[in-house]
Amino acid sequence: MAAPSPLLVLGATSLVGRFALPRLEAAGLAYRAVSRGDAPGRLQADIETLEGLAALPRAETVLSFSPVWLLPGALEALKANGLKRLIAFSSTSVVTKAQSSSAYEQDVVANLMRGEDAVRASGIDWTILRPTLIYAEGLDGNVSRLAGLARRFHVLPISGHGEGRRQPVHADDLAGAAIAALTAPAAIRQTYALAGGETLSYRAVCERIFEGLGMRPRILSLPPPLWRAGLALASPVLPGTTAQMGERMERDLVFDDAPARRDLGWSPRAFRPRF
């Protein structure tokens, strides 16, 4: 009987992927890591352009930490190479930004939906994971960017009172969930929201960031019109920031992770970042 082929890890250098590799090694799971760039110990392939896919080794199981919208074009090539089981990462943004007035955010939602639909229609055993607000101290573009602003200016301005609830989730916990899904029969052809271990107001998230910096929290609540005006002035140094982000500071972006706790043993850490 032939030995099972090593796992193929797509997006090995991504935020979650870099935490997954040590976990795979600790679990004694054989894998081959794939990245777009030429890096020691990595296979080189680009799932967006499909360059290098045909040269990848046979793999029945794929962990994809790449954006789900990059998968549609690559699925047939992966299936031809033996793919039977896929763990793919999407985002809860497919829900939270669905009604956004921003053309950019609407494109994000459309791309996420396109990727998820392709995975579901692939005919393989898939699991889709939808994280909430991902962070990893000093590495992410969400919490760590706020930490950088707090460190620089010693104050974080927010729109309104920042009462909208959030569930920040650590990238390392997400890596653990992806690996747990590999051996969870109940996870086949299921989509899971993966929320962090605490539900906090946006304001409280900002306060925890200050605490993680060893600084006294200083939050400046601004009327939404004033926040938007300030954002327009600051946009050159805050790429990717939209007015809709301010609007969401007063909205709850909360998800039920009970199915993940039941099927994957999901037990994420509390939000206590340390920078």
PDB file of C-alpha atoms in Angstrom:
ATOM      1  CA  MET A   1       0.000   0.000   0.000  1.00  0.00           C
ATOM      2  CA  ALA A   2       1.450   3.375  -1.039  1.00  0.00           C
ATOM      3  CA  ALA A   3       2.250   5.884   1.672  1.00  0.00           C
ATOM      4  CA  PRO A   4       0.021   8.992   1.683  1.00  0.00           C
ATOM      5  CA  SER A   5       1.470  11.920  -0.217  1.00  0.00           C
ATOM      6  CA  PRO A   6       2.790  14.878   1.820  1.00  0.00           C
ATOM      7  CA  LEU A   7       0.434  17.771   2.432  1.00  0.00           C
ATOM      8  CA  LEU A   8       0.807  20.675   0.059  1.00  0.00           C
ATOM      9  CA  VAL A   9       0.811  24.043   1.844  1.00  0.00           C
ATOM     10  CA  LEU A  10      -0.132  27.001  -0.347  1.00  0.00           C
ATOM     11  CA  GLY A  11       0.634  30.505   0.921  1.00  0.00           C
ATOM     12  CA  ALA A  12       3.338  29.196   3.226  1.00  0.00           C
ATOM     13  CA  THR A  13       4.718  32.697   3.813  1.00  0.00           C
ATOM     14  CA  SER A  14       1.311  34.265   4.492  1.00  0.00           C
ATOM     15  CA  LEU A  15       0.336  35.575   7.917  1.00  0.00           C
ATOM     16  CA  VAL A  16      -1.362  32.323   8.956  1.00  0.00           C
ATOM     17  CA  GLY A  17       0.875  30.053   6.875  1.00  0.00           C
ATOM     18  CA  ARG A  18       4.029  31.021   8.732  1.00  0.00           C
ATOM     19  CA  PHE A  19       2.427  29.809  11.987  1.00  0.00           C
ATOM     20  CA  ALA A  20       1.162  26.610  10.392  1.00  0.00           C
ATOM     21  CA  LEU A  21       4.541  25.210   9.357  1.00  0.00           C
ATOM     22  CA  PRO A  22       5.929  24.838  12.921  1.00  0.00           C
ATOM     23  CA  ARG A  23       2.633  23.267  13.975  1.00  0.00           C
ATOM     24  CA  LEU A  24       2.810  20.735  11.143  1.00  0.00           C
ATOM     25  CA  GLU A  25       6.364  19.855  12.109  1.00  0.00           C
ATOM     26  CA  ALA A  26       5.410  19.476  15.783  1.00  0.00           C
ATOM     27  CA  ALA A  27       2.578  17.160  14.745  1.00  0.00           C
ATOM     28  CA  GLY A  28       4.960  15.054  12.659  1.00  0.00           C
ATOM     29  CA  LEU A  29       3.010  15.699   9.456  1.00  0.00           C
ATOM     30  CA  ALA A  30       4.935  15.539   6.192  1.00  0.00           C
ATOM     31  CA  TYR A  31       4.367  18.584   4.003  1.00  0.00           C
ATOM     32  CA  ARG A  32       5.755  20.532   1.087  1.00  0.00           C
ATOM     33  CA  ALA A  33       5.470  24.311   1.363  1.00  0.00           C
ATOM     34  CA  VAL A  34       4.721  26.447  -1.687  1.00  0.00           C
ATOM     35  CA  SER A  35       5.313  30.171  -2.158  1.00  0.00           C
ATOM     36  CA  ARG A  36       5.459  32.518  -5.131  1.00  0.00           C
ATOM     37  CA  GLY A  37       8.987  33.661  -4.413  1.00  0.00           C
ATOM     38  CA  ASP A  38      12.168  31.627  -4.599  1.00  0.00           C
ATOM     39  CA  ALA A  39      12.901  30.710  -0.973  1.00  0.00           C
ATOM     40  CA  PRO A  40      15.082  27.978   0.590  1.00  0.00           C
ATOM     41  CA  GLY A  41      13.092  24.835   1.324  1.00  0.00           C
ATOM     42  CA  ARG A  42      10.037  26.082  -0.591  1.00  0.00           C
ATOM     43  CA  LEU A  43       8.518  24.937  -3.845  1.00  0.00           C
ATOM     44  CA  GLN A  44       7.925  27.832  -6.202  1.00  0.00           C
ATOM     45  CA  ALA A  45       4.531  28.230  -7.875  1.00  0.00           C
ATOM     46  CA  ASP A  46       1.987  30.982  -8.424  1.00  0.00           C
ATOM     47  CA  ILE A  47      -1.626  29.890  -8.072  1.00  0.00           C
ATOM     48  CA  GLU A  48      -2.836  33.181  -9.562  1.00  0.00           C
ATOM     49  CA  THR A  49      -0.913  32.890 -12.842  1.00  0.00           C
ATOM     50  CA  LEU A  50      -0.738  29.062 -12.599  1.00  0.00           C
ATOM     51  CA  GLU A  51       2.993  29.253 -13.248  1.00  0.00           C
ATOM     52  CA  GLY A  52       4.783  26.250 -11.735  1.00  0.00           C
ATOM     53  CA  LEU A  53       1.612  24.372 -10.708  1.00  0.00           C
ATOM     54  CA  ALA A  54       2.185  21.508 -13.136  1.00  0.00           C
ATOM     55  CA  ALA A  55       5.585  20.842 -11.563  1.00  0.00           C
ATOM     56  CA  LEU A  56       4.269  20.469  -8.010  1.00  0.00           C
ATOM     57  CA  PRO A  57       4.427  17.002  -6.457  1.00  0.00           C
ATOM     58  CA  ARG A  58       1.312  14.869  -6.204  1.00  0.00           C
ATOM     59  CA  ALA A  59      -0.794  15.854  -3.198  1.00  0.00           C
ATOM     60  CA  GLU A  60      -4.148  14.497  -2.087  1.00  0.00           C
ATOM     61  CA  THR A  61      -4.482  17.101   0.676  1.00  0.00           C
ATOM     62  CA  VAL A  62      -3.920  20.853   0.344  1.00  0.00           C
ATOM     63  CA  LEU A  63      -3.861  23.487   3.067  1.00  0.00           C
ATOM     64  CA  SER A  64      -4.406  26.826   1.365  1.00  0.00           C
ATOM     65  CA  PHE A  65      -3.498  29.935   3.332  1.00  0.00           C
ATOM     66  CA  SER A  66      -3.622  32.004   0.155  1.00  0.00           C
ATOM     67  CA  PRO A  67      -6.651  34.254  -0.457  1.00  0.00           C
ATOM     68  CA  VAL A  68      -9.577  32.103  -1.525  1.00  0.00           C
ATOM     69  CA  TRP A  69     -10.122  34.231  -4.621  1.00  0.00           C
ATOM     70  CA  LEU A  70      -6.832  32.929  -6.055  1.00  0.00           C
ATOM     71  CA  LEU A  71      -8.041  29.316  -6.035  1.00  0.00           C
ATOM     72  CA  PRO A  72     -10.617  29.107  -8.877  1.00  0.00           C
ATOM     73  CA  GLY A  73      -8.072  28.965 -11.677  1.00  0.00           C
ATOM     74  CA  ALA A  74      -5.812  26.541  -9.811  1.00  0.00           C
ATOM     75  CA  LEU A  75      -8.369  23.964  -8.692  1.00  0.00           C
ATOM     76  CA  GLU A  76      -8.393  21.905 -11.886  1.00  0.00           C
ATOM     77  CA  ALA A  77      -4.600  21.681 -11.926  1.00  0.00           C
ATOM     78  CA  LEU A  78      -4.560  20.636  -8.271  1.00  0.00           C
ATOM     79  CA  LYS A  79      -7.267  18.038  -8.883  1.00  0.00           C
ATOM     80  CA  ALA A  80      -5.307  16.655 -11.825  1.00  0.00           C
ATOM     81  CA  ASN A  81      -2.424  16.298  -9.392  1.00  0.00           C
ATOM     82  CA  GLY A  82      -4.451  14.182  -6.985  1.00  0.00           C
ATOM     83  CA  LEU A  83      -6.304  16.719  -4.823  1.00  0.00           C
ATOM     84  CA  LYS A  84      -9.098  15.164  -2.750  1.00  0.00           C
ATOM     85  CA  ARG A  85      -9.133  17.253   0.458  1.00  0.00           C
ATOM     86  CA  LEU A  86      -8.843  21.041   0.679  1.00  0.00           C
ATOM     87  CA  ILE A  87      -8.789  23.440   3.633  1.00  0.00           C
ATOM     88  CA  ALA A  88      -9.273  26.993   2.321  1.00  0.00           C
ATOM     89  CA  PHE A  89      -9.295  30.386   4.022  1.00  0.00           C
ATOM     90  CA  SER A  90     -11.892  33.024   3.245  1.00  0.00           C
ATOM     91  CA  SER A  91     -13.045  35.842   5.556  1.00  0.00           C
ATOM     92  CA  THR A  92     -16.083  37.019   7.499  1.00  0.00           C
ATOM     93  CA  SER A  93     -15.767  40.147   5.325  1.00  0.00           C
ATOM     94  CA  VAL A  94     -17.953  38.284   2.854  1.00  0.00           C
ATOM     95  CA  VAL A  95     -20.758  39.057   5.328  1.00  0.00           C
ATOM     96  CA  THR A  96     -19.652  42.259   7.085  1.00  0.00           C
ATOM     97  CA  LYS A  97     -18.889  44.171   3.869  1.00  0.00           C
ATOM     98  CA  ALA A  98     -21.755  42.821   1.791  1.00  0.00           C
ATOM     99  CA  GLN A  99     -23.756  46.047   2.101  1.00  0.00           C
ATOM    100  CA  SER A 100     -20.799  48.421   1.891  1.00  0.00           C
ATOM    101  CA  SER A 101     -21.127  51.519  -0.303  1.00  0.00           C
ATOM    102  CA  SER A 102     -17.423  51.296  -1.172  1.00  0.00           C
ATOM    103  CA  ALA A 103     -16.700  49.969  -4.676  1.00  0.00           C
ATOM    104  CA  TYR A 104     -13.391  48.594  -3.415  1.00  0.00           C
ATOM    105  CA  GLU A 105     -15.063  46.667  -0.606  1.00  0.00           C
ATOM    106  CA  GLN A 106     -17.759  45.390  -2.952  1.00  0.00           C
ATOM    107  CA  ASP A 107     -14.974  43.997  -5.140  1.00  0.00           C
ATOM    108  CA  VAL A 108     -13.502  42.268  -2.084  1.00  0.00           C
ATOM    109  CA  VAL A 109     -16.849  40.628  -1.326  1.00  0.00           C
ATOM    110  CA  ALA A 110     -17.339  39.565  -4.953  1.00  0.00           C
ATOM    111  CA  ASN A 111     -13.879  38.006  -5.051  1.00  0.00           C
ATOM    112  CA  LEU A 112     -14.429  36.147  -1.793  1.00  0.00           C
ATOM    113  CA  MET A 113     -17.764  34.800  -3.017  1.00  0.00           C
ATOM    114  CA  ARG A 114     -16.263  33.773  -6.344  1.00  0.00           C
ATOM    115  CA  GLY A 115     -13.518  31.867  -4.585  1.00  0.00           C
ATOM    116  CA  GLU A 116     -15.852  30.170  -2.117  1.00  0.00           C
ATOM    117  CA  ASP A 117     -18.278  29.187  -4.888  1.00  0.00           C
ATOM    118  CA  ALA A 118     -15.464  27.608  -6.899  1.00  0.00           C
ATOM    119  CA  VAL A 119     -14.298  25.596  -3.885  1.00  0.00           C
ATOM    120  CA  ARG A 120     -17.830  24.362  -3.154  1.00  0.00           C
ATOM    121  CA  ALA A 121     -18.351  23.360  -6.797  1.00  0.00           C
ATOM    122  CA  SER A 122     -14.997  21.577  -7.061  1.00  0.00           C
ATOM    123  CA  GLY A 123     -16.307  18.091  -6.318  1.00  0.00           C
ATOM    124  CA  ILE A 124     -13.678  17.467  -3.630  1.00  0.00           C
ATOM    125  CA  ASP A 125     -13.923  17.302   0.159  1.00  0.00           C
ATOM    126  CA  TRP A 126     -13.510  20.933   1.195  1.00  0.00           C
ATOM    127  CA  THR A 127     -13.628  23.011   4.344  1.00  0.00           C
ATOM    128  CA  ILE A 128     -13.839  26.809   4.243  1.00  0.00           C
ATOM    129  CA  LEU A 129     -12.627  28.811   7.231  1.00  0.00           C
ATOM    130  CA  ARG A 130     -13.791  32.401   7.709  1.00  0.00           C
ATOM    131  CA  PRO A 131     -11.745  34.273  10.333  1.00  0.00           C
ATOM    132  CA  THR A 132     -12.816  37.522  11.909  1.00  0.00           C
ATOM    133  CA  LEU A 133     -10.224  40.274  12.551  1.00  0.00           C
ATOM    134  CA  ILE A 134      -6.829  38.534  12.191  1.00  0.00           C
ATOM    135  CA  TYR A 135      -3.810  39.746  14.111  1.00  0.00           C
ATOM    136  CA  ALA A 136      -0.266  38.654  14.923  1.00  0.00           C
ATOM    137  CA  GLU A 137       1.795  41.144  16.852  1.00  0.00           C
ATOM    138  CA  GLY A 138       3.953  43.189  14.506  1.00  0.00           C
ATOM    139  CA  LEU A 139       2.926  41.238  11.423  1.00  0.00           C
ATOM    140  CA  ASP A 140      -0.665  42.031  10.472  1.00  0.00           C
ATOM    141  CA  GLY A 141      -2.157  45.075   8.799  1.00  0.00           C
ATOM    142  CA  ASN A 142      -5.041  45.518  11.242  1.00  0.00           C
ATOM    143  CA  VAL A 143      -4.215  45.446  14.942  1.00  0.00           C
ATOM    144  CA  SER A 144      -0.498  45.992  14.379  1.00  0.00           C
ATOM    145  CA  ARG A 145      -1.175  49.022  12.214  1.00  0.00           C
ATOM    146  CA  LEU A 146      -3.258  50.527  15.008  1.00  0.00           C
ATOM    147  CA  ALA A 147      -0.416  49.724  17.406  1.00  0.00           C
ATOM    148  CA  GLY A 148       1.991  51.590  15.140  1.00  0.00           C
ATOM    149  CA  LEU A 149      -0.271  54.638  15.120  1.00  0.00           C
ATOM    150  CA  ALA A 150      -0.711  54.498  18.898  1.00  0.00           C
ATOM    151  CA  ARG A 151       3.051  54.259  19.410  1.00  0.00           C
ATOM    152  CA  ARG A 152       3.677  57.183  17.062  1.00  0.00           C
ATOM    153  CA  PHE A 153       0.922  59.582  18.093  1.00  0.00           C
ATOM    154  CA  HIS A 154       0.093  58.364  21.657  1.00  0.00           C
ATOM    155  CA  VAL A 155      -3.613  58.609  20.812  1.00  0.00           C
ATOM    156  CA  LEU A 156      -6.072  56.718  18.619  1.00  0.00           C
ATOM    157  CA  PRO A 157      -8.999  58.650  17.135  1.00  0.00           C
ATOM    158  CA  ILE A 158     -12.216  56.688  16.621  1.00  0.00           C
ATOM    159  CA  SER A 159     -15.503  57.494  14.952  1.00  0.00           C
ATOM    160  CA  GLY A 160     -18.279  57.953  17.498  1.00  0.00           C
ATOM    161  CA  HIS A 161     -18.005  55.967  20.719  1.00  0.00           C
ATOM    162  CA  GLY A 162     -16.622  52.813  19.115  1.00  0.00           C
ATOM    163  CA  GLU A 163     -19.295  50.604  20.628  1.00  0.00           C
ATOM    164  CA  GLY A 164     -19.409  48.071  17.786  1.00  0.00           C
ATOM    165  CA  ARG A 165     -18.254  44.661  19.010  1.00  0.00           C
ATOM    166  CA  ARG A 166     -15.253  42.803  17.587  1.00  0.00           C
ATOM    167  CA  GLN A 167     -13.653  39.362  17.982  1.00  0.00           C
ATOM    168  CA  PRO A 168      -9.919  39.635  17.151  1.00  0.00           C
ATOM    169  CA  VAL A 169      -8.384  36.252  16.359  1.00  0.00           C
ATOM    170  CA  HIS A 170      -4.701  35.340  16.447  1.00  0.00           C
ATOM    171  CA  ALA A 171      -3.098  33.899  13.297  1.00  0.00           C
ATOM    172  CA  ASP A 172      -1.511  31.072  15.294  1.00  0.00           C
ATOM    173  CA  ASP A 173      -4.917  29.918  16.541  1.00  0.00           C
ATOM    174  CA  LEU A 174      -6.157  29.915  12.935  1.00  0.00           C
ATOM    175  CA  ALA A 175      -3.237  27.738  11.881  1.00  0.00           C
ATOM    176  CA  GLY A 176      -4.244  25.270  14.590  1.00  0.00           C
ATOM    177  CA  ALA A 177      -7.842  25.218  13.360  1.00  0.00           C
ATOM    178  CA  ALA A 178      -6.758  24.467   9.795  1.00  0.00           C
ATOM    179  CA  ILE A 179      -4.678  21.506  10.945  1.00  0.00           C
ATOM    180  CA  ALA A 180      -7.478  20.275  13.218  1.00  0.00           C
ATOM    181  CA  ALA A 181      -9.843  20.291  10.232  1.00  0.00           C
ATOM    182  CA  LEU A 182      -7.630  17.725   8.486  1.00  0.00           C
ATOM    183  CA  THR A 183      -8.715  14.993  10.897  1.00  0.00           C
ATOM    184  CA  ALA A 184     -12.270  16.177  11.575  1.00  0.00           C
ATOM    185  CA  PRO A 185     -14.758  14.177   9.436  1.00  0.00           C
ATOM    186  CA  ALA A 186     -17.580  16.511  10.487  1.00  0.00           C
ATOM    187  CA  ALA A 187     -15.721  19.422   8.859  1.00  0.00           C
ATOM    188  CA  ILE A 188     -16.001  18.028   5.333  1.00  0.00           C
ATOM    189  CA  ARG A 189     -17.993  20.372   3.096  1.00  0.00           C
ATOM    190  CA  GLN A 190     -18.609  22.829   5.913  1.00  0.00           C
ATOM    191  CA  THR A 191     -17.970  26.548   6.298  1.00  0.00           C
ATOM    192  CA  TYR A 192     -16.912  27.839   9.730  1.00  0.00           C
ATOM    193  CA  ALA A 193     -16.684  31.292  11.255  1.00  0.00           C
ATOM    194  CA  LEU A 194     -13.551  31.476  13.401  1.00  0.00           C
ATOM    195  CA  ALA A 195     -13.868  34.221  15.995  1.00  0.00           C
ATOM    196  CA  GLY A 196     -11.390  35.213  18.676  1.00  0.00           C
ATOM    197  CA  GLY A 197     -11.682  34.221  22.315  1.00  0.00           C
ATOM    198  CA  GLU A 198     -13.207  37.531  23.450  1.00  0.00           C
ATOM    199  CA  THR A 199     -15.936  39.827  22.210  1.00  0.00           C
ATOM    200  CA  LEU A 200     -14.940  43.444  22.828  1.00  0.00           C
ATOM    201  CA  SER A 201     -16.105  46.863  21.743  1.00  0.00           C
ATOM    202  CA  TYR A 202     -13.939  48.561  19.133  1.00  0.00           C
ATOM    203  CA  ARG A 203     -12.959  51.042  21.813  1.00  0.00           C
ATOM    204  CA  ALA A 204     -11.901  48.230  24.155  1.00  0.00           C
ATOM    205  CA  VAL A 205      -9.825  46.681  21.353  1.00  0.00           C
ATOM    206  CA  CYS A 206      -7.971  49.989  21.053  1.00  0.00           C
ATOM    207  CA  GLU A 207      -7.453  50.123  24.816  1.00  0.00           C
ATOM    208  CA  ARG A 208      -6.003  46.597  24.821  1.00  0.00           C
ATOM    209  CA  ILE A 209      -3.595  47.648  22.059  1.00  0.00           C
ATOM    210  CA  PHE A 210      -2.294  50.488  24.238  1.00  0.00           C
ATOM    211  CA  GLU A 211      -1.920  48.052  27.134  1.00  0.00           C
ATOM    212  CA  GLY A 212       0.025  45.696  24.873  1.00  0.00           C
ATOM    213  CA  LEU A 213       2.406  48.568  24.149  1.00  0.00           C
ATOM    214  CA  GLY A 214       2.840  49.326  27.839  1.00  0.00           C
ATOM    215  CA  MET A 215       1.104  52.681  27.339  1.00  0.00           C
ATOM    216  CA  ARG A 216      -1.820  54.371  29.037  1.00  0.00           C
ATOM    217  CA  PRO A 217      -4.863  54.183  26.733  1.00  0.00           C
ATOM    218  CA  ARG A 218      -5.790  57.477  25.076  1.00  0.00           C
ATOM    219  CA  ILE A 219      -8.838  57.236  22.844  1.00  0.00           C
ATOM    220  CA  LEU A 220     -10.204  60.298  21.079  1.00  0.00           C
ATOM    221  CA  SER A 221     -13.898  59.972  20.176  1.00  0.00           C
ATOM    222  CA  LEU A 222     -14.768  62.142  17.188  1.00  0.00           C
ATOM    223  CA  PRO A 223     -18.153  62.885  15.626  1.00  0.00           C
ATOM    224  CA  PRO A 224     -18.384  60.759  12.461  1.00  0.00           C
ATOM    225  CA  PRO A 225     -18.291  63.765  10.060  1.00  0.00           C
ATOM    226  CA  LEU A 226     -15.127  65.044  11.755  1.00  0.00           C
ATOM    227  CA  TRP A 227     -13.562  61.562  11.670  1.00  0.00           C
ATOM    228  CA  ARG A 228     -14.263  61.310   7.945  1.00  0.00           C
ATOM    229  CA  ALA A 229     -12.752  64.721   7.340  1.00  0.00           C
ATOM    230  CA  GLY A 230      -9.653  63.763   9.287  1.00  0.00           C
ATOM    231  CA  LEU A 231      -9.400  60.518   7.337  1.00  0.00           C
ATOM    232  CA  ALA A 232      -9.430  62.445   4.062  1.00  0.00           C
ATOM    233  CA  LEU A 233      -6.425  64.441   5.264  1.00  0.00           C
ATOM    234  CA  ALA A 234      -4.591  61.394   6.622  1.00  0.00           C
ATOM    235  CA  SER A 235      -5.328  59.039   3.711  1.00  0.00           C
ATOM    236  CA  PRO A 236      -1.867  59.461   2.118  1.00  0.00           C
ATOM    237  CA  VAL A 237      -0.271  57.833   5.181  1.00  0.00           C
ATOM    238  CA  LEU A 238      -3.114  55.338   5.754  1.00  0.00           C
ATOM    239  CA  PRO A 239      -3.405  53.390   2.476  1.00  0.00           C
ATOM    240  CA  GLY A 240      -6.384  51.062   2.271  1.00  0.00           C
ATOM    241  CA  THR A 241      -8.361  52.942   4.916  1.00  0.00           C
ATOM    242  CA  THR A 242     -11.934  53.791   3.899  1.00  0.00           C
ATOM    243  CA  ALA A 243     -14.734  55.917   5.326  1.00  0.00           C
ATOM    244  CA  GLN A 244     -16.748  52.717   5.732  1.00  0.00           C
ATOM    245  CA  MET A 245     -14.286  51.570   8.401  1.00  0.00           C
ATOM    246  CA  GLY A 246     -15.416  54.448  10.581  1.00  0.00           C
ATOM    247  CA  GLU A 247     -19.060  53.616   9.992  1.00  0.00           C
ATOM    248  CA  ARG A 248     -18.440  50.045  11.140  1.00  0.00           C
ATOM    249  CA  MET A 249     -16.892  51.170  14.435  1.00  0.00           C
ATOM    250  CA  GLU A 250     -20.421  51.475  15.820  1.00  0.00           C
ATOM    251  CA  ARG A 251     -21.652  48.209  14.283  1.00  0.00           C
ATOM    252  CA  ASP A 252     -21.388  44.739  15.788  1.00  0.00           C
ATOM    253  CA  LEU A 253     -19.273  42.413  13.636  1.00  0.00           C
ATOM    254  CA  VAL A 254     -19.835  39.295  15.727  1.00  0.00           C
ATOM    255  CA  PHE A 255     -20.058  35.667  14.623  1.00  0.00           C
ATOM    256  CA  ASP A 256     -21.149  32.384  16.187  1.00  0.00           C
ATOM    257  CA  ASP A 257     -18.173  30.019  16.381  1.00  0.00           C
ATOM    258  CA  ALA A 258     -20.043  27.247  18.214  1.00  0.00           C
ATOM    259  CA  PRO A 259     -19.911  24.898  15.172  1.00  0.00           C
ATOM    260  CA  ALA A 260     -16.105  25.292  15.029  1.00  0.00           C
ATOM    261  CA  ARG A 261     -15.827  24.646  18.770  1.00  0.00           C
ATOM    262  CA  ARG A 262     -17.916  21.501  18.347  1.00  0.00           C
ATOM    263  CA  ASP A 263     -16.265  20.073  15.217  1.00  0.00           C
ATOM    264  CA  LEU A 264     -12.704  21.424  15.381  1.00  0.00           C
ATOM    265  CA  GLY A 265     -12.104  21.795  19.103  1.00  0.00           C
ATOM    266  CA  TRP A 266     -11.797  25.536  18.454  1.00  0.00           C
ATOM    267  CA  SER A 267     -10.615  27.283  21.633  1.00  0.00           C
ATOM    268  CA  PRO A 268      -8.960  30.612  20.711  1.00  0.00           C
ATOM    269  CA  ARG A 269      -7.011  32.819  23.078  1.00  0.00           C
ATOM    270  CA  ALA A 270      -8.267  36.032  24.682  1.00  0.00           C
ATOM    271  CA  PHE A 271      -7.233  39.309  23.088  1.00  0.00           C
ATOM    272  CA  ARG A 272      -4.151  40.314  25.065  1.00  0.00           C
ATOM    273  CA  PRO A 273      -1.614  41.354  22.423  1.00  0.00           C
ATOM    274  CA  ARG A 274       1.968  42.079  23.417  1.00  0.00           C
ATOM    275  CA  PHE A 275       4.122  44.234  21.164  1.00  0.00           C
TER     276      PHE A 275
END
